[in-house]
Coordinates of C-alpha atoms in Angstrom, one line a residue:
X10 CA 79.5 97.6 78.6
X11 CA 82.5 99.1 80.3
X12 CA 81.2 98.7 83.9
X13 CA 80.2 95.1 83.3
X14 CA 83.6 94.3 81.9
X15 CA 85.3 95.9 84.9
X16 CA 83.4 93.6 87.3
X17 CA 84.4 90.6 85.2
X18 CA 88.0 91.5 85.5
X19 CA 87.7 92.0 89.3
X20 CA 86.0 88.6 89.7
X21 CA 88.7 86.7 87.9
X22 CA 91.5 86.8 90.6
X23 CA 89.1 85.9 93.4
X24 CA 87.6 83.0 91.6
X25 CA 91.0 81.6 90.5
X26 CA 92.3 81.8 94.1
X27 CA 89.6 79.4 95.4
X28 CA 89.5 75.6 94.8
X29 CA 86.3 75.0 93.0
X30 CA 87.5 72.2 90.7
X31 CA 85.1 69.6 92.1
X32 CA 82.1 71.9 91.3
X33 CA 82.7 71.8 87.5
X34 CA 82.3 75.6 87.0
X35 CA 82.7 76.9 83.4
X36 CA 81.9 79.9 81.3
X37 CA 80.4 83.3 82.1
X38 CA 76.8 84.5 82.6
X39 CA 75.4 88.0 82.8
X40 CA 73.1 89.2 85.6
X41 CA 70.7 91.9 84.5
X42 CA 70.8 94.8 87.0
X43 CA 69.4 98.3 87.3
X44 CA 69.7 101.3 89.6
X45 CA 66.9 101.5 92.2
X46 CA 68.3 104.8 93.5
X47 CA 66.6 106.6 90.6
X48 CA 63.2 105.6 92.0
X49 CA 61.9 103.9 88.9
X50 CA 59.0 101.4 89.6
X51 CA 60.5 99.2 87.0
X52 CA 63.6 98.6 89.1
X53 CA 63.2 96.4 92.1
X54 CA 65.6 95.7 95.0
X55 CA 66.7 92.1 94.9
X56 CA 65.7 91.3 98.5
X57 CA 62.1 92.4 97.8
X58 CA 62.0 90.4 94.6
X59 CA 63.4 87.3 96.3
X60 CA 60.7 87.5 99.0
X61 CA 57.9 87.9 96.4
X62 CA 59.2 85.2 94.2
X63 CA 59.5 82.7 97.1
X64 CA 55.9 83.5 98.0
X65 CA 55.0 82.3 94.4
X66 CA 56.6 78.9 94.8
X67 CA 53.8 76.3 94.7
X68 CA 52.6 75.2 98.1
X69 CA 52.2 71.4 98.2
X70 CA 51.1 69.8 101.5
X71 CA 53.3 66.8 101.1
X72 CA 56.5 68.8 100.3
X73 CA 58.2 71.1 102.8
X74 CA 60.1 73.8 100.9
X75 CA 62.8 75.8 102.7
X76 CA 64.4 78.8 101.2
X77 CA 68.0 79.6 102.4
X78 CA 71.2 81.2 101.3
X79 CA 73.8 78.5 101.0
X80 CA 77.1 77.4 99.6
X81 CA 78.2 73.8 99.0
X82 CA 79.7 73.8 102.5
X83 CA 77.1 75.6 104.7
X84 CA 73.7 77.1 105.2
X85 CA 72.7 80.6 106.4
X86 CA 69.6 82.1 108.0
X87 CA 68.2 85.5 107.2
X88 CA 70.8 87.3 109.4
X89 CA 73.6 85.3 107.6
X90 CA 74.3 83.3 110.7
X91 CA 75.5 79.8 109.9
X92 CA 72.9 77.0 110.4
X93 CA 74.2 73.6 111.3
X94 CA 72.7 70.4 109.9
X95 CA 71.3 69.7 113.4
X96 CA 69.8 73.2 113.6
X97 CA 67.9 72.6 110.4
X98 CA 67.0 69.0 111.1
X99 CA 65.6 70.0 114.5
X100 CA 63.2 72.4 112.8
X101 CA 62.1 69.9 110.2
X102 CA 61.7 66.8 112.4
X103 CA 58.4 67.6 114.1
X104 CA 56.8 68.0 110.6
X105 CA 57.9 64.7 109.1
X106 CA 54.6 62.8 109.7
X107 CA 52.7 64.6 107.0
X108 CA 55.5 64.9 104.4
X109 CA 56.8 62.9 101.5
X110 CA 60.0 64.9 101.1
X111 CA 61.9 68.1 101.9
X112 CA 63.1 70.5 99.2
X113 CA 65.7 73.2 99.8
X114 CA 65.4 76.2 97.6
X115 CA 69.1 77.1 98.1
X116 CA 72.1 77.1 95.9
X117 CA 74.4 74.0 95.8
X118 CA 72.8 72.0 98.6
X119 CA 72.5 69.0 96.4
X120 CA 76.2 69.0 95.4
X121 CA 79.1 67.3 97.2
X122 CA 81.6 70.0 98.1
X123 CA 84.6 67.7 97.6
X124 CA 85.2 64.1 96.8
X125 CA 84.0 61.7 99.5
X126 CA 82.0 64.4 101.3
X127 CA 78.1 64.2 101.1
X128 CA 76.0 67.1 100.0
X129 CA 74.2 69.3 102.6
X130 CA 70.9 67.8 101.5
X131 CA 72.3 64.3 102.1
X132 CA 73.6 65.3 105.5
X133 CA 70.2 66.7 106.5
X134 CA 68.6 63.5 105.2
X135 CA 70.9 61.4 107.4
X136 CA 70.2 63.5 110.4
X137 CA 66.5 62.8 109.7
X138 CA 67.0 59.1 109.6
X139 CA 67.2 58.9 105.8
X140 CA 64.1 60.9 105.1
X141 CA 64.1 62.2 101.4
X142 CA 65.7 65.6 101.1
X143 CA 66.5 67.4 97.8
X144 CA 68.8 70.3 97.1
X145 CA 69.7 72.4 94.2
X146 CA 72.7 71.5 92.0
X147 CA 74.3 74.9 91.3
X148 CA 73.8 78.6 91.6
X149 CA 70.0 79.2 92.0
X150 CA 67.9 81.5 89.9
X151 CA 64.3 82.2 90.9
X152 CA 61.6 83.4 88.5
X153 CA 58.6 85.7 89.3
X154 CA 56.2 82.7 89.2
X155 CA 58.4 80.6 91.6
X156 CA 60.0 78.5 88.9
X157 CA 63.7 77.8 89.5
X158 CA 66.8 76.8 87.6
X159 CA 70.5 76.5 88.3
X160 CA 73.8 77.3 86.6
X161 CA 77.5 76.6 87.2
X162 CA 79.3 79.6 85.7
X163 CA 82.9 80.3 86.6
X164 CA 82.3 84.1 86.2
X165 CA 79.3 86.3 86.8
X166 CA 79.1 89.6 84.9
X167 CA 77.1 92.5 86.2
X168 CA 77.0 96.3 85.8
X169 CA 78.2 98.1 88.9
X170 CA 79.3 96.6 92.1
X171 CA 76.9 97.8 94.8
X172 CA 73.6 96.7 96.1
X173 CA 71.8 94.4 93.7
X174 CA 68.5 95.5 92.0
X175 CA 66.9 94.0 88.9
X176 CA 64.4 95.0 86.2
X177 CA 60.8 94.3 87.3
X178 CA 59.8 90.7 86.4
X179 CA 63.4 89.5 85.7
X180 CA 64.8 86.3 87.3
X181 CA 66.6 87.0 90.6
X182 CA 70.1 85.5 90.9
X183 CA 69.7 84.3 94.5
X184 CA 73.4 84.2 95.6
X185 CA 73.9 87.8 94.6
X186 CA 71.1 88.9 96.9
X187 CA 73.3 88.1 99.9
X188 CA 76.7 88.1 98.1
X189 CA 76.9 91.7 96.7
X190 CA 78.6 93.1 99.8
X191 CA 81.7 91.1 98.9
X192 CA 82.1 93.2 95.8
X193 CA 82.5 96.3 97.9
X194 CA 84.4 94.9 100.9
X195 CA 87.3 97.2 100.5
X196 CA 85.0 100.3 100.6
X197 CA 83.2 99.2 103.8
X198 CA 84.1 101.3 106.8
X199 CA 86.0 99.5 109.5
X200 CA 83.4 100.4 112.1
X201 CA 80.6 98.8 110.1
X202 CA 80.8 95.3 111.6
X203 CA 77.4 94.3 110.2
X204 CA 78.4 94.9 106.6
X205 CA 81.9 93.4 107.1
X206 CA 80.1 90.2 108.3
X207 CA 77.8 90.2 105.3
X208 CA 80.7 90.7 102.9
X209 CA 82.4 87.7 104.5
X210 CA 79.2 85.6 103.9
X211 CA 79.3 86.8 100.3
X212 CA 82.7 85.2 99.8
X213 CA 81.1 81.9 100.7
X214 CA 77.7 82.0 99.0
X215 CA 78.7 83.9 95.9
X216 CA 82.4 83.6 95.3
X217 CA 82.6 80.0 96.8
X218 CA 85.7 80.9 98.8
X219 CA 85.5 79.5 102.3
X220 CA 89.0 80.6 103.3
X221 CA 88.2 84.2 102.3
X222 CA 84.9 84.0 104.2
X223 CA 86.6 82.7 107.3
X224 CA 89.2 85.5 107.3
X225 CA 86.4 88.0 106.7
X226 CA 84.3 86.7 109.6
X227 CA 87.3 86.8 112.0
X228 CA 87.9 90.4 110.9
X229 CA 84.3 91.4 111.4
X230 CA 84.3 89.6 114.8
X231 CA 87.2 91.8 115.9
X232 CA 85.2 94.9 114.8
X233 CA 82.2 93.9 116.9
X234 CA 80.0 91.4 115.0
X235 CA 78.7 88.6 117.3
X236 CA 77.3 86.7 114.3
X237 CA 80.7 86.9 112.6
X238 CA 82.4 85.5 115.7
X239 CA 79.9 82.6 115.8
X240 CA 80.3 81.9 112.1
X241 CA 84.0 81.9 112.3
X242 CA 84.0 79.6 115.3
X243 CA 81.8 77.1 113.5
X244 CA 84.1 77.2 110.5
X245 CA 87.1 76.6 112.7
X246 CA 85.4 73.7 114.4
X247 CA 84.5 72.2 111.0
X248 CA 88.2 72.4 109.8
X249 CA 89.4 70.8 113.0
X250 CA 93.1 71.3 112.1
X251 CA 95.8 72.0 114.7
X252 CA 94.9 75.1 116.8
X253 CA 91.4 75.4 115.2
X254 CA 89.6 74.3 118.4
X255 CA 91.4 76.8 120.5
X256 CA 90.7 79.6 118.1
X257 CA 87.0 78.5 117.9
X258 CA 86.6 78.7 121.6
X259 CA 88.2 82.2 121.7
X260 CA 85.8 83.3 119.0
X261 CA 82.8 81.9 120.9
X262 CA 84.0 83.8 123.9
X263 CA 84.1 86.9 121.8
X264 CA 80.5 86.2 120.7
X265 CA 79.5 85.8 124.3
X266 CA 81.2 89.1 125.3
X267 CA 79.2 90.7 122.5
X268 CA 75.9 89.4 124.0
X269 CA 75.2 86.5 121.6
X270 CA 73.1 83.7 123.2
X271 CA 73.9 81.2 120.5
X272 CA 77.6 81.7 121.1
X273 CA 77.1 81.0 124.8
X274 CA 75.1 77.8 124.1
X275 CA 77.7 76.5 121.7
X276 CA 80.6 77.5 124.0
X277 CA 79.0 75.6 126.9
X278 CA 78.5 72.5 124.6
X279 CA 82.1 72.6 123.4
X280 CA 83.4 72.9 127.0
X281 CA 81.2 70.0 128.1
X282 CA 82.4 67.9 125.3
X283 CA 86.0 68.5 126.2
X284 CA 85.3 67.6 129.9
X285 CA 84.0 64.1 128.9

């Protein structure tokens, strides 16, 4: 029990520093984990389990299901690059003719992040001209047979703090699959820009702390992560406070310097918008 209690204590200050009052979080839940380093076939890496469980989700011709990592504020692709509502809507739109609705298998996408702000699912629906879109209403758990449920715990207890593996056949706690690097952020070498970027994303999808995520992305951008530079730029543009646009353009320029094509496209779009 001692390692699990230690993680709970470490979680508390981070959670209390973030404004999650609108999300109605309460209580604590335990995530079952195991050590895959010991080579046991009964211990499965969470990424492998998530892929296999997603494959088990029922395939219904009239429903498009999309699996993502997400927070109440934003969506991420497999590389943990932020996906905008328009990015996602552009992928869905050509398939609408044969569909009844779209379902996102992603945490929090059906929940408003703050009063007066629509959920991500509602925003995607609006971008699709009102087409029905559903999202999950809390932290997502996925079972081996593709069944899913959600929870809204304020604290998550687990043994250890490294890479997330689970006993074979157990539910996978989806946010922790991407979010575990945030637990070890202080131990990540400063020259590991990729892991620093993933730790920043973990602050968003697991700890629900956008401000910590932004700071982490900006740090990872300085260390050489183009995706982190792009993500931080989009978050600055979303905030749209004094100076945010200038910082966002500088971050996009950093992404371009690091060879990121998406940063170049967005930078050109932002410059064109300013010229109009």
